[in-house]
């Protein structure tokens, strides 16, 4: 099986007052979730979308399939700008993932600690037909008795771990293989570690 390309945009947080220093390496960490699946080549995009930009982006992907559609040298989605070359690379991918913060709440609670709750939606777009194939809903929290920044950092740091769980609910990321043979208690399956199979994984044999 050949590895397919997945394009992943940076975490969008437009409209939410999230300090830049708390974001850390979140974009790389989200990409690593897909890398760990083992069977995809990752295209990391620097642009950040807002939740409103995602629908517009999907519409343009569909329009590109039309014969008479002419893509401009630059295309703007809110504050994110994509060049023609970047768009052309995206249209060659298998799936596009767009993570966007949809809710952010950080406050001092019970007169003792900072608490931050973040909701992030990761939209998965099928490039072939420009359709939304699924959304992973990720909810994370962070607390700190010291500073608000640390509570925000904790909530952000939890996004990749929760995404790792939610992403496997999307059919495109569910690993399916075949049993090639059974001999003396040993089962040989079609795919191996280079395609994402890990010790401890459980599979339903049908």
PDB file of C-alpha atoms in Angstrom:
ATOM      1  CA  UNK A   1       0.000   0.000   0.000  1.00  0.00           C
ATOM      2  CA  UNK A   2       1.311   3.421  -0.930  1.00  0.00           C
ATOM      3  CA  UNK A   3       1.299   6.267   1.556  1.00  0.00           C
ATOM      4  CA  UNK A   4      -1.210   9.025   0.796  1.00  0.00           C
ATOM      5  CA  UNK A   5      -0.704  12.735   1.412  1.00  0.00           C
ATOM      6  CA  UNK A   6      -2.588  14.538   4.160  1.00  0.00           C
ATOM      7  CA  UNK A   7      -2.384  18.340   4.222  1.00  0.00           C
ATOM      8  CA  UNK A   8      -2.736  19.806   7.716  1.00  0.00           C
ATOM      9  CA  UNK A   9      -3.348  23.489   8.382  1.00  0.00           C
ATOM     10  CA  UNK A  10      -2.092  25.288  11.471  1.00  0.00           C
ATOM     11  CA  UNK A  11      -4.459  25.623  14.442  1.00  0.00           C
ATOM     12  CA  UNK A  12      -6.875  28.474  13.765  1.00  0.00           C
ATOM     13  CA  UNK A  13      -7.855  30.641  16.713  1.00  0.00           C
ATOM     14  CA  UNK A  14      -9.150  33.881  15.170  1.00  0.00           C
ATOM     15  CA  UNK A  15     -11.582  35.695  17.450  1.00  0.00           C
ATOM     16  CA  UNK A  16     -10.186  34.155  20.632  1.00  0.00           C
ATOM     17  CA  UNK A  17      -7.725  35.917  22.914  1.00  0.00           C
ATOM     18  CA  UNK A  18      -5.168  33.110  23.106  1.00  0.00           C
ATOM     19  CA  UNK A  19      -1.624  34.332  23.912  1.00  0.00           C
ATOM     20  CA  UNK A  20       0.897  33.324  21.255  1.00  0.00           C
ATOM     21  CA  UNK A  21       3.410  32.110  23.838  1.00  0.00           C
ATOM     22  CA  UNK A  22       0.956  29.478  25.086  1.00  0.00           C
ATOM     23  CA  UNK A  23       0.628  27.834  21.660  1.00  0.00           C
ATOM     24  CA  UNK A  24       4.147  26.403  21.828  1.00  0.00           C
ATOM     25  CA  UNK A  25       4.621  23.585  19.333  1.00  0.00           C
ATOM     26  CA  UNK A  26       0.922  22.767  18.930  1.00  0.00           C
ATOM     27  CA  UNK A  27       1.028  22.789  15.116  1.00  0.00           C
ATOM     28  CA  UNK A  28       3.899  20.290  15.021  1.00  0.00           C
ATOM     29  CA  UNK A  29       2.256  18.201  17.740  1.00  0.00           C
ATOM     30  CA  UNK A  30      -0.980  17.963  15.729  1.00  0.00           C
ATOM     31  CA  UNK A  31       0.992  16.929  12.643  1.00  0.00           C
ATOM     32  CA  UNK A  32       2.732  14.255  14.720  1.00  0.00           C
ATOM     33  CA  UNK A  33      -0.643  12.654  15.490  1.00  0.00           C
ATOM     34  CA  UNK A  34      -1.059  11.976  11.776  1.00  0.00           C
ATOM     35  CA  UNK A  35       2.578  10.933  11.350  1.00  0.00           C
ATOM     36  CA  UNK A  36       2.111   8.346  14.099  1.00  0.00           C
ATOM     37  CA  UNK A  37      -0.687   6.742  12.079  1.00  0.00           C
ATOM     38  CA  UNK A  38       2.197   5.538   9.928  1.00  0.00           C
ATOM     39  CA  UNK A  39       0.595   5.435   6.507  1.00  0.00           C
ATOM     40  CA  UNK A  40       0.417   9.083   5.485  1.00  0.00           C
ATOM     41  CA  UNK A  41       2.857  11.651   4.160  1.00  0.00           C
ATOM     42  CA  UNK A  42       2.240  14.992   5.850  1.00  0.00           C
ATOM     43  CA  UNK A  43       2.038  18.377   4.134  1.00  0.00           C
ATOM     44  CA  UNK A  44       2.278  21.039   6.859  1.00  0.00           C
ATOM     45  CA  UNK A  45       0.494  24.306   6.030  1.00  0.00           C
ATOM     46  CA  UNK A  46       1.317  27.531   7.893  1.00  0.00           C
ATOM     47  CA  UNK A  47      -2.023  29.245   7.268  1.00  0.00           C
ATOM     48  CA  UNK A  48      -4.643  29.406  10.011  1.00  0.00           C
ATOM     49  CA  UNK A  49      -8.359  29.384   9.195  1.00  0.00           C
ATOM     50  CA  UNK A  50     -11.290  30.618  11.214  1.00  0.00           C
ATOM     51  CA  UNK A  51     -14.391  28.432  11.433  1.00  0.00           C
ATOM     52  CA  UNK A  52     -16.079  30.634   8.801  1.00  0.00           C
ATOM     53  CA  UNK A  53     -13.156  30.175   6.401  1.00  0.00           C
ATOM     54  CA  UNK A  54     -13.545  26.388   6.277  1.00  0.00           C
ATOM     55  CA  UNK A  55     -16.857  26.493   4.377  1.00  0.00           C
ATOM     56  CA  UNK A  56     -15.470  29.023   1.897  1.00  0.00           C
ATOM     57  CA  UNK A  57     -12.392  26.875   1.385  1.00  0.00           C
ATOM     58  CA  UNK A  58     -14.504  23.776   0.638  1.00  0.00           C
ATOM     59  CA  UNK A  59     -16.561  25.794  -1.873  1.00  0.00           C
ATOM     60  CA  UNK A  60     -13.418  26.859  -3.732  1.00  0.00           C
ATOM     61  CA  UNK A  61     -12.138  23.258  -3.782  1.00  0.00           C
ATOM     62  CA  UNK A  62     -15.346  22.246  -5.533  1.00  0.00           C
ATOM     63  CA  UNK A  63     -15.118  25.129  -7.998  1.00  0.00           C
ATOM     64  CA  UNK A  64     -11.593  24.107  -8.994  1.00  0.00           C
ATOM     65  CA  UNK A  65     -13.049  20.919 -10.460  1.00  0.00           C
ATOM     66  CA  UNK A  66     -15.096  23.014 -12.910  1.00  0.00           C
ATOM     67  CA  UNK A  67     -13.532  23.470 -16.331  1.00  0.00           C
ATOM     68  CA  UNK A  68     -14.096  27.220 -16.613  1.00  0.00           C
ATOM     69  CA  UNK A  69     -12.885  28.129 -13.117  1.00  0.00           C
ATOM     70  CA  UNK A  70      -9.715  30.241 -13.122  1.00  0.00           C
ATOM     71  CA  UNK A  71      -7.772  30.238  -9.856  1.00  0.00           C
ATOM     72  CA  UNK A  72      -6.207  33.632  -9.031  1.00  0.00           C
ATOM     73  CA  UNK A  73      -2.505  33.953  -8.163  1.00  0.00           C
ATOM     74  CA  UNK A  74      -3.524  34.479  -4.546  1.00  0.00           C
ATOM     75  CA  UNK A  75      -6.709  33.511  -2.778  1.00  0.00           C
ATOM     76  CA  UNK A  76      -7.679  34.995   0.598  1.00  0.00           C
ATOM     77  CA  UNK A  77      -9.748  33.272   3.269  1.00  0.00           C
ATOM     78  CA  UNK A  78     -10.226  35.770   6.080  1.00  0.00           C
ATOM     79  CA  UNK A  79      -6.678  36.510   7.205  1.00  0.00           C
ATOM     80  CA  UNK A  80      -5.195  33.425   5.529  1.00  0.00           C
ATOM     81  CA  UNK A  81      -3.735  33.724   2.032  1.00  0.00           C
ATOM     82  CA  UNK A  82      -3.056  30.793  -0.302  1.00  0.00           C
ATOM     83  CA  UNK A  83      -1.030  31.132  -3.486  1.00  0.00           C
ATOM     84  CA  UNK A  84      -1.919  29.333  -6.702  1.00  0.00           C
ATOM     85  CA  UNK A  85       1.049  26.992  -6.211  1.00  0.00           C
ATOM     86  CA  UNK A  86      -0.104  26.087  -2.676  1.00  0.00           C
ATOM     87  CA  UNK A  87      -3.621  25.436  -3.923  1.00  0.00           C
ATOM     88  CA  UNK A  88      -2.345  23.202  -6.683  1.00  0.00           C
ATOM     89  CA  UNK A  89      -0.376  21.168  -4.159  1.00  0.00           C
ATOM     90  CA  UNK A  90      -3.429  20.818  -1.946  1.00  0.00           C
ATOM     91  CA  UNK A  91      -5.563  19.512  -4.797  1.00  0.00           C
ATOM     92  CA  UNK A  92      -3.105  16.647  -5.184  1.00  0.00           C
ATOM     93  CA  UNK A  93      -3.533  15.529  -1.591  1.00  0.00           C
ATOM     94  CA  UNK A  94      -5.818  12.772  -0.313  1.00  0.00           C
ATOM     95  CA  UNK A  95      -7.312  14.577   2.680  1.00  0.00           C
ATOM     96  CA  UNK A  96      -7.064  18.106   4.079  1.00  0.00           C
ATOM     97  CA  UNK A  97      -7.323  18.568   7.856  1.00  0.00           C
ATOM     98  CA  UNK A  98      -8.280  21.971   9.268  1.00  0.00           C
ATOM     99  CA  UNK A  99      -8.098  22.380  13.082  1.00  0.00           C
ATOM    100  CA  UNK A 100      -9.982  25.403  14.430  1.00  0.00           C
ATOM    101  CA  UNK A 101     -10.689  26.553  17.986  1.00  0.00           C
ATOM    102  CA  UNK A 102     -14.460  26.962  18.297  1.00  0.00           C
ATOM    103  CA  UNK A 103     -14.702  27.822  22.004  1.00  0.00           C
ATOM    104  CA  UNK A 104     -12.242  29.314  24.494  1.00  0.00           C
ATOM    105  CA  UNK A 105     -12.991  30.060  28.141  1.00  0.00           C
ATOM    106  CA  UNK A 106     -10.321  30.959  30.683  1.00  0.00           C
ATOM    107  CA  UNK A 107     -11.118  32.315  34.143  1.00  0.00           C
ATOM    108  CA  UNK A 108     -10.181  32.307  37.829  1.00  0.00           C
ATOM    109  CA  UNK A 109     -12.499  29.905  39.643  1.00  0.00           C
ATOM    110  CA  UNK A 110     -13.357  29.277  43.285  1.00  0.00           C
ATOM    111  CA  UNK A 111     -10.833  31.934  44.286  1.00  0.00           C
ATOM    112  CA  UNK A 112      -8.065  29.364  44.099  1.00  0.00           C
ATOM    113  CA  UNK A 113      -7.016  28.501  40.513  1.00  0.00           C
ATOM    114  CA  UNK A 114      -7.115  29.377  36.840  1.00  0.00           C
ATOM    115  CA  UNK A 115      -9.195  27.065  34.660  1.00  0.00           C
ATOM    116  CA  UNK A 116      -9.191  27.014  30.855  1.00  0.00           C
ATOM    117  CA  UNK A 117     -11.565  25.060  28.607  1.00  0.00           C
ATOM    118  CA  UNK A 118     -10.948  24.815  24.868  1.00  0.00           C
ATOM    119  CA  UNK A 119     -13.076  23.198  22.172  1.00  0.00           C
ATOM    120  CA  UNK A 120     -11.376  22.423  18.868  1.00  0.00           C
ATOM    121  CA  UNK A 121     -12.967  21.065  15.713  1.00  0.00           C
ATOM    122  CA  UNK A 122     -10.797  19.304  13.134  1.00  0.00           C
ATOM    123  CA  UNK A 123     -12.557  19.221   9.761  1.00  0.00           C
ATOM    124  CA  UNK A 124     -11.510  16.497   7.316  1.00  0.00           C
ATOM    125  CA  UNK A 125     -12.043  17.354   3.649  1.00  0.00           C
ATOM    126  CA  UNK A 126     -12.035  14.826   0.828  1.00  0.00           C
ATOM    127  CA  UNK A 127     -10.016  16.554  -1.886  1.00  0.00           C
ATOM    128  CA  UNK A 128     -11.332  14.356  -4.710  1.00  0.00           C
ATOM    129  CA  UNK A 129     -14.879  15.704  -4.508  1.00  0.00           C
ATOM    130  CA  UNK A 130     -14.533  18.663  -2.131  1.00  0.00           C
ATOM    131  CA  UNK A 131     -16.805  17.211   0.539  1.00  0.00           C
ATOM    132  CA  UNK A 132     -16.605  17.326   4.318  1.00  0.00           C
ATOM    133  CA  UNK A 133     -15.959  13.712   5.276  1.00  0.00           C
ATOM    134  CA  UNK A 134     -15.971  14.139   9.057  1.00  0.00           C
ATOM    135  CA  UNK A 135     -15.262  16.374  12.042  1.00  0.00           C
ATOM    136  CA  UNK A 136     -13.284  15.403  15.137  1.00  0.00           C
ATOM    137  CA  UNK A 137     -14.533  17.270  18.206  1.00  0.00           C
ATOM    138  CA  UNK A 138     -11.767  17.767  20.755  1.00  0.00           C
ATOM    139  CA  UNK A 139     -12.450  19.198  24.234  1.00  0.00           C
ATOM    140  CA  UNK A 140      -9.543  19.868  26.588  1.00  0.00           C
ATOM    141  CA  UNK A 141      -9.031  21.600  29.935  1.00  0.00           C
ATOM    142  CA  UNK A 142      -6.103  22.964  31.909  1.00  0.00           C
ATOM    143  CA  UNK A 143      -5.754  24.286  35.462  1.00  0.00           C
ATOM    144  CA  UNK A 144      -3.073  26.165  37.373  1.00  0.00           C
ATOM    145  CA  UNK A 145      -2.803  27.714  40.811  1.00  0.00           C
ATOM    146  CA  UNK A 146       0.060  29.869  39.524  1.00  0.00           C
ATOM    147  CA  UNK A 147      -0.828  31.690  36.301  1.00  0.00           C
ATOM    148  CA  UNK A 148      -3.527  31.891  33.665  1.00  0.00           C
ATOM    149  CA  UNK A 149      -0.921  31.189  30.982  1.00  0.00           C
ATOM    150  CA  UNK A 150      -0.125  27.801  32.501  1.00  0.00           C
ATOM    151  CA  UNK A 151      -3.784  26.800  32.532  1.00  0.00           C
ATOM    152  CA  UNK A 152      -4.111  27.802  28.856  1.00  0.00           C
ATOM    153  CA  UNK A 153      -0.916  25.923  28.050  1.00  0.00           C
ATOM    154  CA  UNK A 154      -2.288  22.811  29.751  1.00  0.00           C
ATOM    155  CA  UNK A 155      -5.503  22.925  27.722  1.00  0.00           C
ATOM    156  CA  UNK A 156      -3.596  23.388  24.468  1.00  0.00           C
ATOM    157  CA  UNK A 157      -1.114  20.628  25.282  1.00  0.00           C
ATOM    158  CA  UNK A 158      -4.036  18.229  25.695  1.00  0.00           C
ATOM    159  CA  UNK A 159      -5.303  18.708  22.128  1.00  0.00           C
ATOM    160  CA  UNK A 160      -2.982  16.191  20.377  1.00  0.00           C
ATOM    161  CA  UNK A 161      -3.672  13.397  22.880  1.00  0.00           C
ATOM    162  CA  UNK A 162      -7.439  13.817  22.586  1.00  0.00           C
ATOM    163  CA  UNK A 163      -7.215  14.138  18.801  1.00  0.00           C
ATOM    164  CA  UNK A 164      -5.321  10.848  18.677  1.00  0.00           C
ATOM    165  CA  UNK A 165      -8.400   9.173  20.123  1.00  0.00           C
ATOM    166  CA  UNK A 166     -11.037  11.065  18.136  1.00  0.00           C
ATOM    167  CA  UNK A 167      -9.307  10.698  14.764  1.00  0.00           C
ATOM    168  CA  UNK A 168      -9.782   6.918  14.759  1.00  0.00           C
ATOM    169  CA  UNK A 169     -13.554   7.450  14.608  1.00  0.00           C
ATOM    170  CA  UNK A 170     -13.142   8.882  11.097  1.00  0.00           C
ATOM    171  CA  UNK A 171     -13.488   5.997   8.582  1.00  0.00           C
ATOM    172  CA  UNK A 172     -10.570   7.221   6.431  1.00  0.00           C
ATOM    173  CA  UNK A 173      -8.226   6.799   9.395  1.00  0.00           C
ATOM    174  CA  UNK A 174      -9.507   3.416  10.520  1.00  0.00           C
ATOM    175  CA  UNK A 175      -6.914   0.762   9.727  1.00  0.00           C
ATOM    176  CA  UNK A 176      -8.234  -2.206   7.775  1.00  0.00           C
ATOM    177  CA  UNK A 177      -6.072  -5.157   6.787  1.00  0.00           C
ATOM    178  CA  UNK A 178      -6.440  -8.780   5.675  1.00  0.00           C
ATOM    179  CA  UNK A 179      -5.443 -12.063   7.252  1.00  0.00           C
ATOM    180  CA  UNK A 180      -3.052 -13.745   4.800  1.00  0.00           C
ATOM    181  CA  UNK A 181      -2.526 -16.941   6.757  1.00  0.00           C
ATOM    182  CA  UNK A 182      -2.808 -18.701  10.107  1.00  0.00           C
ATOM    183  CA  UNK A 183      -0.320 -21.301  11.322  1.00  0.00           C
ATOM    184  CA  UNK A 184       0.279 -22.685  14.831  1.00  0.00           C
ATOM    185  CA  UNK A 185      -1.259 -19.748  16.623  1.00  0.00           C
ATOM    186  CA  UNK A 186       0.458 -17.143  14.464  1.00  0.00           C
ATOM    187  CA  UNK A 187      -1.630 -14.810  12.315  1.00  0.00           C
ATOM    188  CA  UNK A 188       0.011 -13.100   9.344  1.00  0.00           C
ATOM    189  CA  UNK A 189      -1.712  -9.886   8.279  1.00  0.00           C
ATOM    190  CA  UNK A 190      -1.262  -7.824   5.135  1.00  0.00           C
ATOM    191  CA  UNK A 191      -0.064  -4.550   6.630  1.00  0.00           C
ATOM    192  CA  UNK A 192       2.848  -4.021   9.024  1.00  0.00           C
ATOM    193  CA  UNK A 193       4.419  -1.407  11.256  1.00  0.00           C
ATOM    194  CA  UNK A 194       5.326   0.845   8.312  1.00  0.00           C
ATOM    195  CA  UNK A 195       1.604   1.322   7.697  1.00  0.00           C
ATOM    196  CA  UNK A 196       0.654   2.114  11.271  1.00  0.00           C
ATOM    197  CA  UNK A 197       0.176  -1.233  13.040  1.00  0.00           C
ATOM    198  CA  UNK A 198       1.569  -1.132  16.583  1.00  0.00           C
ATOM    199  CA  UNK A 199       1.993  -3.658  19.425  1.00  0.00           C
ATOM    200  CA  UNK A 200      -1.121  -3.588  21.593  1.00  0.00           C
ATOM    201  CA  UNK A 201      -3.544  -2.699  18.776  1.00  0.00           C
ATOM    202  CA  UNK A 202      -6.759  -4.707  18.771  1.00  0.00           C
ATOM    203  CA  UNK A 203      -8.535  -5.750  15.570  1.00  0.00           C
ATOM    204  CA  UNK A 204     -11.872  -7.353  14.825  1.00  0.00           C
ATOM    205  CA  UNK A 205     -11.406 -10.413  12.615  1.00  0.00           C
ATOM    206  CA  UNK A 206     -14.326 -10.819  10.221  1.00  0.00           C
TER     207      UNK A 206
END
